[in-house]
Tab-separated table of C-alpha atoms and ligand atoms in Angstrom:
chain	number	residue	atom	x	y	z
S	1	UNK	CA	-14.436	19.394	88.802
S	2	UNK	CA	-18.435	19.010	88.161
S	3	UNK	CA	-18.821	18.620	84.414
S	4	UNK	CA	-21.301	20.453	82.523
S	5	UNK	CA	-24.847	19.782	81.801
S	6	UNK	CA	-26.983	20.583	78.911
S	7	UNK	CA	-30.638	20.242	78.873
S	8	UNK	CA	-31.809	19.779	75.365
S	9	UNK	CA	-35.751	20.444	75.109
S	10	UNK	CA	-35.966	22.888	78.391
S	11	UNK	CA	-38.914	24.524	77.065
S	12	UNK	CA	-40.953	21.658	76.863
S	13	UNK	CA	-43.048	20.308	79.563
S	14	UNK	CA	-40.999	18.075	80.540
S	15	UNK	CA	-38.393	19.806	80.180
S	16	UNK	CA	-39.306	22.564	81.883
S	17	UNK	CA	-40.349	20.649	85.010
S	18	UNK	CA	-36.757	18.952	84.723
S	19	UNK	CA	-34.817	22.394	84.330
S	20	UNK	CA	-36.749	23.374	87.451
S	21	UNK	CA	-35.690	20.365	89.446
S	22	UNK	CA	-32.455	20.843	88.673
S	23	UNK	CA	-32.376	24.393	89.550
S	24	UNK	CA	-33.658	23.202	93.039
S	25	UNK	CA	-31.041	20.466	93.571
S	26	UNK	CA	-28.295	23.630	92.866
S	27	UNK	CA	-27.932	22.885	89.522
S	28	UNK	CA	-27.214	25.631	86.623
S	29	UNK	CA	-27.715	23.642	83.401
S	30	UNK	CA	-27.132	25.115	79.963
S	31	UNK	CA	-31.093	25.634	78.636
S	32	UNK	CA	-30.759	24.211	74.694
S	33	UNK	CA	-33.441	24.245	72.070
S	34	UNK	CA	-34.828	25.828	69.106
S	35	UNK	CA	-36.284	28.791	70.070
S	36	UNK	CA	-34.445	31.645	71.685
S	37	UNK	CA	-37.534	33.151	72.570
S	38	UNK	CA	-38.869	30.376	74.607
S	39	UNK	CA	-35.665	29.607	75.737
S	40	UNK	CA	-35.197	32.746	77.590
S	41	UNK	CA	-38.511	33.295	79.138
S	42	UNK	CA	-37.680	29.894	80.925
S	43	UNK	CA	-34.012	30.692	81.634
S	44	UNK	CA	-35.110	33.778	82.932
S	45	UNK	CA	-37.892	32.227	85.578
S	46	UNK	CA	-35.019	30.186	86.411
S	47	UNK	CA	-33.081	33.124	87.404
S	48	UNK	CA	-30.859	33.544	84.437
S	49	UNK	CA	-29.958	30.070	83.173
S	50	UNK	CA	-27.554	30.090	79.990
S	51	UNK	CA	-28.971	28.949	76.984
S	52	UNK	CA	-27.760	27.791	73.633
S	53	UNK	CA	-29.591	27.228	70.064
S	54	UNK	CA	-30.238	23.515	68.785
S	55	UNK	CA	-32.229	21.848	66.538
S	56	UNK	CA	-32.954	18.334	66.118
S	57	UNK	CA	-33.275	18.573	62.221
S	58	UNK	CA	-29.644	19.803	62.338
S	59	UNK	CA	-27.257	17.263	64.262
S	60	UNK	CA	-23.821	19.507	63.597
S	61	UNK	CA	-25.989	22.049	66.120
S	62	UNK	CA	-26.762	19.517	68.630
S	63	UNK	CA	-23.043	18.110	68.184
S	64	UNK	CA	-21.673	21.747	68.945
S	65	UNK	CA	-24.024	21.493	72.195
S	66	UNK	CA	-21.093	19.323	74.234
S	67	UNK	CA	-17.925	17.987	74.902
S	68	UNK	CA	-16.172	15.086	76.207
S	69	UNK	CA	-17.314	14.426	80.029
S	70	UNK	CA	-20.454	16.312	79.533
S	71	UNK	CA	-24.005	15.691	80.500
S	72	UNK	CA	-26.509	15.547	78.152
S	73	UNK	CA	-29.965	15.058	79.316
S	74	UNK	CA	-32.902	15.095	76.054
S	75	UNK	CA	-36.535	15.127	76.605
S	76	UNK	CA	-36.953	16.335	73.109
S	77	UNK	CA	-39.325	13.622	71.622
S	78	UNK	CA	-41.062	11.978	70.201
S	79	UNK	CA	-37.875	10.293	70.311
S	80	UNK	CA	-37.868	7.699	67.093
S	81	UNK	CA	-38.766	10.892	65.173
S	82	UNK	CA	-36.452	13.689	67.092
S	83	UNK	CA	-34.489	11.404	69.269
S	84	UNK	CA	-31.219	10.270	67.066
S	85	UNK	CA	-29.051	13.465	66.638
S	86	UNK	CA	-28.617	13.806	70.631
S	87	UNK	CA	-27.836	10.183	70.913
S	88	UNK	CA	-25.084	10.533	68.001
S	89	UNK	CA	-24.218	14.082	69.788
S	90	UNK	CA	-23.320	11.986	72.681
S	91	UNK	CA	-21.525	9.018	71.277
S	92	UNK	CA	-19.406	11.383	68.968
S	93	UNK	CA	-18.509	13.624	72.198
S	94	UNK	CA	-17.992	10.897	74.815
S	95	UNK	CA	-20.301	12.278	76.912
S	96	UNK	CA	-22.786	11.117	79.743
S	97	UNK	CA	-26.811	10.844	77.753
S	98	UNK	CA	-29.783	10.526	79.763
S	99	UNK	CA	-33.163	11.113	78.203
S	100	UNK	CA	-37.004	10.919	79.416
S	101	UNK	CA	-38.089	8.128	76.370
S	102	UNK	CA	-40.522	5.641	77.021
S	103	UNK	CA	-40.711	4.574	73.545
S	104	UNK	CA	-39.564	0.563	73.089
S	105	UNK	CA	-38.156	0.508	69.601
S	106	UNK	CA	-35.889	3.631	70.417
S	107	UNK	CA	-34.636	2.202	73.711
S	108	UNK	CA	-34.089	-0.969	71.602
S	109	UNK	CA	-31.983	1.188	69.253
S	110	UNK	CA	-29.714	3.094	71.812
S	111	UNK	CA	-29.368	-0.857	73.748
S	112	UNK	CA	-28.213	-2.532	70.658
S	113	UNK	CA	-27.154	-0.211	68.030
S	114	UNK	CA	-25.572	2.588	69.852
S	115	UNK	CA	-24.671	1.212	72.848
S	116	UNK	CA	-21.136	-0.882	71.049
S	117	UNK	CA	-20.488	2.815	69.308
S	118	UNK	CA	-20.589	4.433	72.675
S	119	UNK	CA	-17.854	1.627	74.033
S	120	UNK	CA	-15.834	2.581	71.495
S	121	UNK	CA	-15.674	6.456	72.146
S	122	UNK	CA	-16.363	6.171	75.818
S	123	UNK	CA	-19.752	7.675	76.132
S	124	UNK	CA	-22.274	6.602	78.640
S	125	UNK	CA	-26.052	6.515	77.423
S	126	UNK	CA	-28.850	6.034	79.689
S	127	UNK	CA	-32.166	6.098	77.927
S	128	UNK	CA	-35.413	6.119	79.856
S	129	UNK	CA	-34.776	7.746	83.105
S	130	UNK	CA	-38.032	8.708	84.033
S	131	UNK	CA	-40.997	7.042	85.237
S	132	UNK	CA	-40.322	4.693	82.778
S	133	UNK	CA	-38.548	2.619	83.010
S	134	UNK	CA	-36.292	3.733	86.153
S	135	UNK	CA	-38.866	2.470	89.376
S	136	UNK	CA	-39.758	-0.648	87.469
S	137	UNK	CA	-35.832	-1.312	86.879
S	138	UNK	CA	-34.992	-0.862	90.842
S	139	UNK	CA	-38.049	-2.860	92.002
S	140	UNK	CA	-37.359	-5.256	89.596
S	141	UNK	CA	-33.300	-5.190	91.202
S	142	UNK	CA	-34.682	-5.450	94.503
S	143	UNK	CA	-36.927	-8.348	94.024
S	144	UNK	CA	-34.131	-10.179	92.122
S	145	UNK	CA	-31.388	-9.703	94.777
S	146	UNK	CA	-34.201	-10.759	97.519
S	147	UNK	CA	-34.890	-14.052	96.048
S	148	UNK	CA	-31.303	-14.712	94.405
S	149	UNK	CA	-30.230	-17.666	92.507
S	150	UNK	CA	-33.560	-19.936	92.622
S	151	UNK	CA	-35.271	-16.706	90.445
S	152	UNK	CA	-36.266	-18.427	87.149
S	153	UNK	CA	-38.722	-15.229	86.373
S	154	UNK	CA	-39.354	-11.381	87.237
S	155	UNK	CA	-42.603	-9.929	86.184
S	156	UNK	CA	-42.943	-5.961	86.910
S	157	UNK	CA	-46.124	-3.697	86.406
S	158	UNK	CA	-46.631	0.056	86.468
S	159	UNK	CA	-49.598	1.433	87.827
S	160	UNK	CA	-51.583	5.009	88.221
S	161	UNK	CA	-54.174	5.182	90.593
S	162	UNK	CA	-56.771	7.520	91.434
S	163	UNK	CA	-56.306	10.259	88.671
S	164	UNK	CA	-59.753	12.377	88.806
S	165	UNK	CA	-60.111	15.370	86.852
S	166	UNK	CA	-58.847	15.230	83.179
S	167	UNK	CA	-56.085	14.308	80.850
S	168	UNK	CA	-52.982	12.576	83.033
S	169	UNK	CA	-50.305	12.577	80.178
S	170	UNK	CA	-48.792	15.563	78.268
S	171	UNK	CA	-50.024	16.254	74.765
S	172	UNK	CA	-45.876	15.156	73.812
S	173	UNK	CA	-46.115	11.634	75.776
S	174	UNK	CA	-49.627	10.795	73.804
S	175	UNK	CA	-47.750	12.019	70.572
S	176	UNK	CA	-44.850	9.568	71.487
S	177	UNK	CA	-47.312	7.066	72.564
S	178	UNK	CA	-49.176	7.477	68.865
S	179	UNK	CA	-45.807	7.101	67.298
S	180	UNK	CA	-45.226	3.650	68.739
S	181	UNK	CA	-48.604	1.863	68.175
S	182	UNK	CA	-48.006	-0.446	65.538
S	183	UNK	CA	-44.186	-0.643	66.231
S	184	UNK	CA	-42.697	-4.274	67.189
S	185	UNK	CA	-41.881	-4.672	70.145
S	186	UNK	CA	-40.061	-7.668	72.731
S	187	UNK	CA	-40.056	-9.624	75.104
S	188	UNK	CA	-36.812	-11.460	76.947
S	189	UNK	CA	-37.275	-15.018	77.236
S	190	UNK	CA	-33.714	-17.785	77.294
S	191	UNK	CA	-30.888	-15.415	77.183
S	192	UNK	CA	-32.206	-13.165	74.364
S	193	UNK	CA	-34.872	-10.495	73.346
S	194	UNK	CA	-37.241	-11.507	70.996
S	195	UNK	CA	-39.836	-9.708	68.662
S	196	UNK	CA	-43.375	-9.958	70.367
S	197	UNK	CA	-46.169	-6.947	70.184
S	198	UNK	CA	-47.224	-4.978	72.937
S	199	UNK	CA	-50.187	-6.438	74.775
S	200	UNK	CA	-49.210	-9.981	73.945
S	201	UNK	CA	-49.449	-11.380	77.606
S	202	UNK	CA	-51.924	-10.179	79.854
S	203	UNK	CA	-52.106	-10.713	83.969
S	204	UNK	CA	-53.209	-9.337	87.076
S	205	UNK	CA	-51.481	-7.781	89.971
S	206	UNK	CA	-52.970	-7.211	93.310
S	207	UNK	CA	-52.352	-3.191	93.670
S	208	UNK	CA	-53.698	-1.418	96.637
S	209	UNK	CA	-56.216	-3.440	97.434
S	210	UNK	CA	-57.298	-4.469	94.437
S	211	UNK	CA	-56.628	-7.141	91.907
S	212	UNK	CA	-55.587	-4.826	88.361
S	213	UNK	CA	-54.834	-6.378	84.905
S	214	UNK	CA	-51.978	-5.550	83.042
S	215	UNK	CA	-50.651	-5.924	79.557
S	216	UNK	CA	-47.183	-6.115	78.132
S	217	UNK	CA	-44.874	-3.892	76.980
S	218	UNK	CA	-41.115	-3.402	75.965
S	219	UNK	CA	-39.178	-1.708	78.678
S	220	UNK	CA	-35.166	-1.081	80.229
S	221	UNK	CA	-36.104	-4.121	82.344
S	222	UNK	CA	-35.440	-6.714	80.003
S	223	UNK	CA	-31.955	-5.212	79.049
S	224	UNK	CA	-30.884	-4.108	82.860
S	225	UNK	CA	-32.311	-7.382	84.878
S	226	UNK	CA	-30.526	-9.897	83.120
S	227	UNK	CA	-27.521	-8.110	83.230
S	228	UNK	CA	-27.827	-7.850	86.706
S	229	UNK	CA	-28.582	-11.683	87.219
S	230	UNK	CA	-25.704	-12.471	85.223
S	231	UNK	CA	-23.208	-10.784	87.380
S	232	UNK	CA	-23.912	-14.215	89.364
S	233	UNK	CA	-27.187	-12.954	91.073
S	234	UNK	CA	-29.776	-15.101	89.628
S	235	UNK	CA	-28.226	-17.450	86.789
S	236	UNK	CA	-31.163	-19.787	86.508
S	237	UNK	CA	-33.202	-16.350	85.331
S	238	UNK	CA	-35.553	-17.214	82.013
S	239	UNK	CA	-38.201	-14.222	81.972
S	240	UNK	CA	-38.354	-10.862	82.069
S	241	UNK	CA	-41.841	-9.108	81.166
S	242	UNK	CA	-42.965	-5.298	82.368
S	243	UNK	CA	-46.451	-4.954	82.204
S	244	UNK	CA	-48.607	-1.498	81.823
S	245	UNK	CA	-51.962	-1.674	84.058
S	246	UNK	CA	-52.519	1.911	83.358
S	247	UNK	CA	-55.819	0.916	81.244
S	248	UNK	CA	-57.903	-0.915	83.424
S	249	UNK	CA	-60.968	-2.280	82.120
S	250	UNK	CA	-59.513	-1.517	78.681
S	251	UNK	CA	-56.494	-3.776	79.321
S	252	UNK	CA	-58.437	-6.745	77.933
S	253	UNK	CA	-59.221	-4.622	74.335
S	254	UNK	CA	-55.243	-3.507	74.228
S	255	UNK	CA	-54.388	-7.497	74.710
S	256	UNK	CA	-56.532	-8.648	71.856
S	257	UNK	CA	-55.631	-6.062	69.714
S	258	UNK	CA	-52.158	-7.095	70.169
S	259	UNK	CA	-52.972	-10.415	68.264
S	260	UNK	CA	-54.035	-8.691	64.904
S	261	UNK	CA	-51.149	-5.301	65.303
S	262	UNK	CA	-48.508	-7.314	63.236
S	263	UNK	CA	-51.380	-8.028	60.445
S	264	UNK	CA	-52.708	-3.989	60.998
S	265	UNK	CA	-48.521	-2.745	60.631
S	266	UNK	CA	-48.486	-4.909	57.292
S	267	UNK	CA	-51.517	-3.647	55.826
S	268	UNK	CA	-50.634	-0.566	54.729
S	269	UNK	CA	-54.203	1.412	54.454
S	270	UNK	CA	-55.367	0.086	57.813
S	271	UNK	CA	-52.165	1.207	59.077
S	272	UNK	CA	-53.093	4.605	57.803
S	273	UNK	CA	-56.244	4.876	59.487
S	274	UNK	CA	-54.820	3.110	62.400
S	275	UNK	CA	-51.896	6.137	62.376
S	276	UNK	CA	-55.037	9.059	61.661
S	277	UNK	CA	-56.875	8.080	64.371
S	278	UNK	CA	-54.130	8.276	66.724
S	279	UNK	CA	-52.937	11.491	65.662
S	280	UNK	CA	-56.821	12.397	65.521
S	281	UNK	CA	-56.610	11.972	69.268
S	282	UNK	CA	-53.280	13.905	70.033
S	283	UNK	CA	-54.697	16.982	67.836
S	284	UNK	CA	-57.211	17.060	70.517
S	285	UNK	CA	-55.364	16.754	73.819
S	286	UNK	CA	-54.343	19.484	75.479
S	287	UNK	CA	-50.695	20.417	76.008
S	288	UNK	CA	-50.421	19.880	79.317
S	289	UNK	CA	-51.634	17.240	81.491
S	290	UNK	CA	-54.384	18.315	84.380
S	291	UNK	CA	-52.713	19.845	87.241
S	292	UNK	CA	-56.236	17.941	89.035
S	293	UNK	CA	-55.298	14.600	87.704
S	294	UNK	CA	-51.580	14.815	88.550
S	295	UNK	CA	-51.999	15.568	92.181
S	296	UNK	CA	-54.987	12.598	92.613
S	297	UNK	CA	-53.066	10.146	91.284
S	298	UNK	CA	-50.417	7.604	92.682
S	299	UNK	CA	-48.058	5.619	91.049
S	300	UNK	CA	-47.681	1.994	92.284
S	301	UNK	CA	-44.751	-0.153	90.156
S	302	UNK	CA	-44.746	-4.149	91.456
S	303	UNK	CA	-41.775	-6.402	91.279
S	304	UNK	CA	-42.305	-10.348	91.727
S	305	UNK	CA	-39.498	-12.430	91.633
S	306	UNK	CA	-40.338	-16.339	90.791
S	307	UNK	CA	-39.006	-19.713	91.044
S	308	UNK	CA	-38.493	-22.522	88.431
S	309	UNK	CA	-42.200	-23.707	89.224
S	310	UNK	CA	-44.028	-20.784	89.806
S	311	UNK	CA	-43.292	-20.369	93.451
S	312	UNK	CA	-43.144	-16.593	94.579
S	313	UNK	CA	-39.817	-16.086	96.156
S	314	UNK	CA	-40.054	-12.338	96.508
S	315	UNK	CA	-42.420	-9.412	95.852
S	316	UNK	CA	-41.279	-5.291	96.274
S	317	UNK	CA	-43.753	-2.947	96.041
S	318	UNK	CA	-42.702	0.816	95.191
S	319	UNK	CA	-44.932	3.901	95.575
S	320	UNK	CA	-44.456	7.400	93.925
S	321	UNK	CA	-46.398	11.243	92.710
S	322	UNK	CA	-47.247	11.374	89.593
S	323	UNK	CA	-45.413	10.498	86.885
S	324	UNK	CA	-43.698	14.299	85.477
S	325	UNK	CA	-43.009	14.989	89.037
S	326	UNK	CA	-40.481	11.710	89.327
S	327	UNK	CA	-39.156	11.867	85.906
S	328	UNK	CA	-38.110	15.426	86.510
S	329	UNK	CA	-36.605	14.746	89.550
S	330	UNK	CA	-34.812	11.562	88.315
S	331	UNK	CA	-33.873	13.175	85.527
S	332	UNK	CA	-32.385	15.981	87.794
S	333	UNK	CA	-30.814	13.483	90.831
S	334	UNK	CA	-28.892	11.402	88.067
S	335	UNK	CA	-27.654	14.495	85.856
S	336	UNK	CA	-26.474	15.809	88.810
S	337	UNK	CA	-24.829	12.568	90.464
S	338	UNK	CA	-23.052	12.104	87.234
S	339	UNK	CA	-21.799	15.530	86.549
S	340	UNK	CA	-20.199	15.009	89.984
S	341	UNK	CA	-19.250	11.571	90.306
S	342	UNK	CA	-19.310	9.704	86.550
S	343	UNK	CA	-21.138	6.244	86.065
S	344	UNK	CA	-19.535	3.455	86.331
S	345	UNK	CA	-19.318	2.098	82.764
S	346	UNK	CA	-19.748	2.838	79.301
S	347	UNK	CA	-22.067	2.032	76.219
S	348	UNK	CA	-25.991	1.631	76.493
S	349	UNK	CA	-26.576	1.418	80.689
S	350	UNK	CA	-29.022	0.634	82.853
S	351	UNK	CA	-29.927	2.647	86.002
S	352	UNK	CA	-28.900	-0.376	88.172
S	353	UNK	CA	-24.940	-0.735	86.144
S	354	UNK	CA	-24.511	2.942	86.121
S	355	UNK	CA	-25.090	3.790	89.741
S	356	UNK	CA	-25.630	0.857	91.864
S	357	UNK	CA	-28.187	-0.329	93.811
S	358	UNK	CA	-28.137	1.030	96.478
S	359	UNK	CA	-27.013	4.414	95.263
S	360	UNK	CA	-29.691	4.335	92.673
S	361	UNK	CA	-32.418	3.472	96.197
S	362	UNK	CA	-31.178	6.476	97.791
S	363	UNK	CA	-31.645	8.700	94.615
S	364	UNK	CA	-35.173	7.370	93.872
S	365	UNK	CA	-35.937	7.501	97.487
S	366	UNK	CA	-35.205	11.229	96.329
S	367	UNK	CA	-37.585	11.394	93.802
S	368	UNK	CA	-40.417	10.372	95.865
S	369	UNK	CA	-40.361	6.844	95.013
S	370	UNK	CA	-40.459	4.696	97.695
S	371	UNK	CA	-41.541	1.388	99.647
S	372	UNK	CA	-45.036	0.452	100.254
S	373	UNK	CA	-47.165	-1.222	101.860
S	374	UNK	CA	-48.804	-3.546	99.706
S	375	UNK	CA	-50.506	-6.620	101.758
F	1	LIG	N1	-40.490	8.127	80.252
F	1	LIG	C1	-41.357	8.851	80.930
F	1	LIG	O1	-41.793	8.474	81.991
F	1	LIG	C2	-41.746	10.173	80.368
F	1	LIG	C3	-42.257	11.178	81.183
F	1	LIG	C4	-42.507	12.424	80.614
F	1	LIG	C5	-42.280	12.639	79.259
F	1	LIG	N2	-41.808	11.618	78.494
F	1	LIG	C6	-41.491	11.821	77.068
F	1	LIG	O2	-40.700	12.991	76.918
F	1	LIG	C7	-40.949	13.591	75.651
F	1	LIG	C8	-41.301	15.063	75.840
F	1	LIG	O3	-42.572	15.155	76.437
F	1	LIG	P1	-43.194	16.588	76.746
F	1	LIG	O4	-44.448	16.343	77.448
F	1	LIG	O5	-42.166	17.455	77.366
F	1	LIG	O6	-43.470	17.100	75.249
F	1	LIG	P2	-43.466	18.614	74.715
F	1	LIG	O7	-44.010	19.515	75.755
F	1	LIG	O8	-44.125	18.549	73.374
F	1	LIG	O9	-41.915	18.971	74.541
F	1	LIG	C9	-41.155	18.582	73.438
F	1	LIG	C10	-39.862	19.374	73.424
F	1	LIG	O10	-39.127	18.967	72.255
F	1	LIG	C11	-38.721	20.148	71.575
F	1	LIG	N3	-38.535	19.888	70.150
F	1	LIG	C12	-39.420	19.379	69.274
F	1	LIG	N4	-38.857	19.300	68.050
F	1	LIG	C13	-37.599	19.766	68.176
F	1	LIG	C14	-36.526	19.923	67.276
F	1	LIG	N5	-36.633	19.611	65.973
F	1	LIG	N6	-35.346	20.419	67.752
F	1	LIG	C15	-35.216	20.752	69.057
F	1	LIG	N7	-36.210	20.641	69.952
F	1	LIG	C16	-37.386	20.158	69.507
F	1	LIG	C17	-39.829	21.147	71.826
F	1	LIG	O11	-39.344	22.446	71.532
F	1	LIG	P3	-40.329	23.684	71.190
F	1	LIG	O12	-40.725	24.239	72.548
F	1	LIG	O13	-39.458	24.587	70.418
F	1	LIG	O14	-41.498	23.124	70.420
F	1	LIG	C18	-40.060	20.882	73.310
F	1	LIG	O15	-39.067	21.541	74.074
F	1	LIG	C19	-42.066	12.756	75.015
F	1	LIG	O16	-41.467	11.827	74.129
F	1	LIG	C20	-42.700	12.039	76.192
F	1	LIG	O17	-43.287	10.811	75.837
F	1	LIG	C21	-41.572	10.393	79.017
């Protein structure tokens, strides 16, 4: 029997775009938020989607949202502010979580804090499953099980190309994006994660054509790739770093800053201002992200695989639509694939451990995100 799923946030814009996904792939989730209002003019669109009352500032109402077996996907966010209850929801239940997060120190949280609760009650919880950090994670796979057991390193970077026309993020990813500024975050280096701020390292990829910097950031890759080269793959493997090139000239400016962010996070009234001009910028953005800029950009995410001494062993190149458009439908492909067939596993998962590789290629493939050409 399919189990049930429960979309918590539906009349967000994410959310929406994810509800609508599913409803293509023959999907009738259960719309949950905390507005019946809003909830019902997007049910109704849907043609007549159930809905149910939530709210994040009340767990026992998220809790009530699901049973054992059931899917609960959350792209209520920002999710170190709003995220917890539906992650506890989950654990309690022993159900299947999936959520649209990109933020580090919450995917941190649900990887090594709820992740040994969830073994214990059976849940499965699958944070990030959107364009970040799912095409990065299966590139990075790829490139690993290319160039096998020499691979002393894996270095992946997300791109967005193009983009004319306005605003390419929603007003709730800058919020989340604010949220996270001066928050640690890691890097996996030796057989363990360690503290390290975003921007730390800095490189360049060469990305349709062109060679693009990149910065650092903390992502799913540095939990799901050394699992996967510990199951015998790659047990030389030493590095893991995921690297954002969606700045471009301004890459160089997020990399220094990176050197003075643990001095900024300790100083409490630069922290302040640091916080007030962030949420300065969100109070302007608009809610949605241009339509324009969505449909002129291109995602590009870049997996290199590398020996002991630096030698390239292998390189995988993925292409993709814009960002919304693949986290809905990933989002969508592994709610569904779950409610129908499990994951294999429990506790904190990554995309690769919970479906496979190659079952996890076919559902990205999907989602629009494929090989490319990348000389
Ligand atoms: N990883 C990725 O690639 C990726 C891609 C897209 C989005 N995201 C992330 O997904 C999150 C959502 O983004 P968005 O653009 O959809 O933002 P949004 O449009 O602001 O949506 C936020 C949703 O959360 C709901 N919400 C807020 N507080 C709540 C509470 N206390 N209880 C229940 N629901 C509550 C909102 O409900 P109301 O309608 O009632 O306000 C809305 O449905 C952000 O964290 C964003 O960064 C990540």
């Amino acid at each position: 029997m399919t189990a049930k799923i429960v979309l918590f946030g539906a009349t967000g814009y994410t959310g929406a775009r994810t509800a609508e996904a599913m409803t293509r792939r023959g999907l009738a989730p259960v719309l949950a938020g905390r507005d019946p209002a809003r909830l019902a003019t997007v049910a109704e669109r849907l043609g007549g989607l159930p809905t149910a009352t939530a709210d994040a500032s009340d767990p026992a109402s998220v809790r009530s949202l699901i049973g054992a077996g059931d899917v609960l996907v959350s792209t209520v966010g920002p999710f170190a502010e709003r995220g917890g209850p539906a992650v506890a929801a989950a654990v309690d239940a022993g159900a299947v979580y999936l959520d649209s997060t990109g933020e580090p120190p919450f995917i941190r949280e649900v990887f090594e804090r709820h992740g040994p609760e969830a073994e214990r009650t059976g849940a499965a919880l699958l944070p990030a499953f959107g364009n970040d950090y799912v095409p990065g994670v299966l590139a990075g796979a790829m490139a690993l099980t290319e160039a096998g057991v020499a691979t002393a390193s894996v270095h992946v970077g997300y791109f967005l190309v193009g983009g004319r026309g306005g605003q390419p993020f929603s007003k709730g990813t800058l919020r989340s994006l604010a949220g996270v500024l001066l928050e640690p975050m890691y890097a996996w280096r030796d057989g363990s994660l360690h503290d390290e701020p975003a921007g730390l390292r800095m490189r360049e990829f060469a990305v349709a054509g062109k060679d693009r910097p990149a910065a650092t950031i903390g992502a799913v890759e540095q939990f799901a790739l050394p699992r996967l080269a510990a199951t015998g793959v790659a047990p030389r493997l030493r590095e893991v770093d995921v690297y954002l090139g969606w700045f471009g000239p301004a890459t160089k400016a997020v990399h220094l800053g990176s050197k003075i962010t643990p001095f900024l996070a300790r100083t409490e009234p630069l922290a302040r201002a640091v916080n007030a001009l962030a949420g300065l910028a969100v109070r302007r953005a608009s809610e949605e992200p241009s339509a324009a800029a969505l449909a002129s950009s291109t995602s590009y995410f870049v997996a290199e695989a590398s020996g002991a001494s630096g030698q390239r062993l292998a390189s995988v190149t993925l292409t993709a639509p814009d960002p919304y458009a693949i986290t809905a439908d990933l989002l969508a492909w592994a709610a569904g694939h779950a409610a129908e067939h499990g994951v294999t596993g429990t506790g904190a998962l990554d995309p690769v451990a919970a479906f496979g590789l190659d079952t996890l290629r076919a559902g990205a493939a999907e989602a629009g995100i494929v090989p490319a050409h990348n000389p």
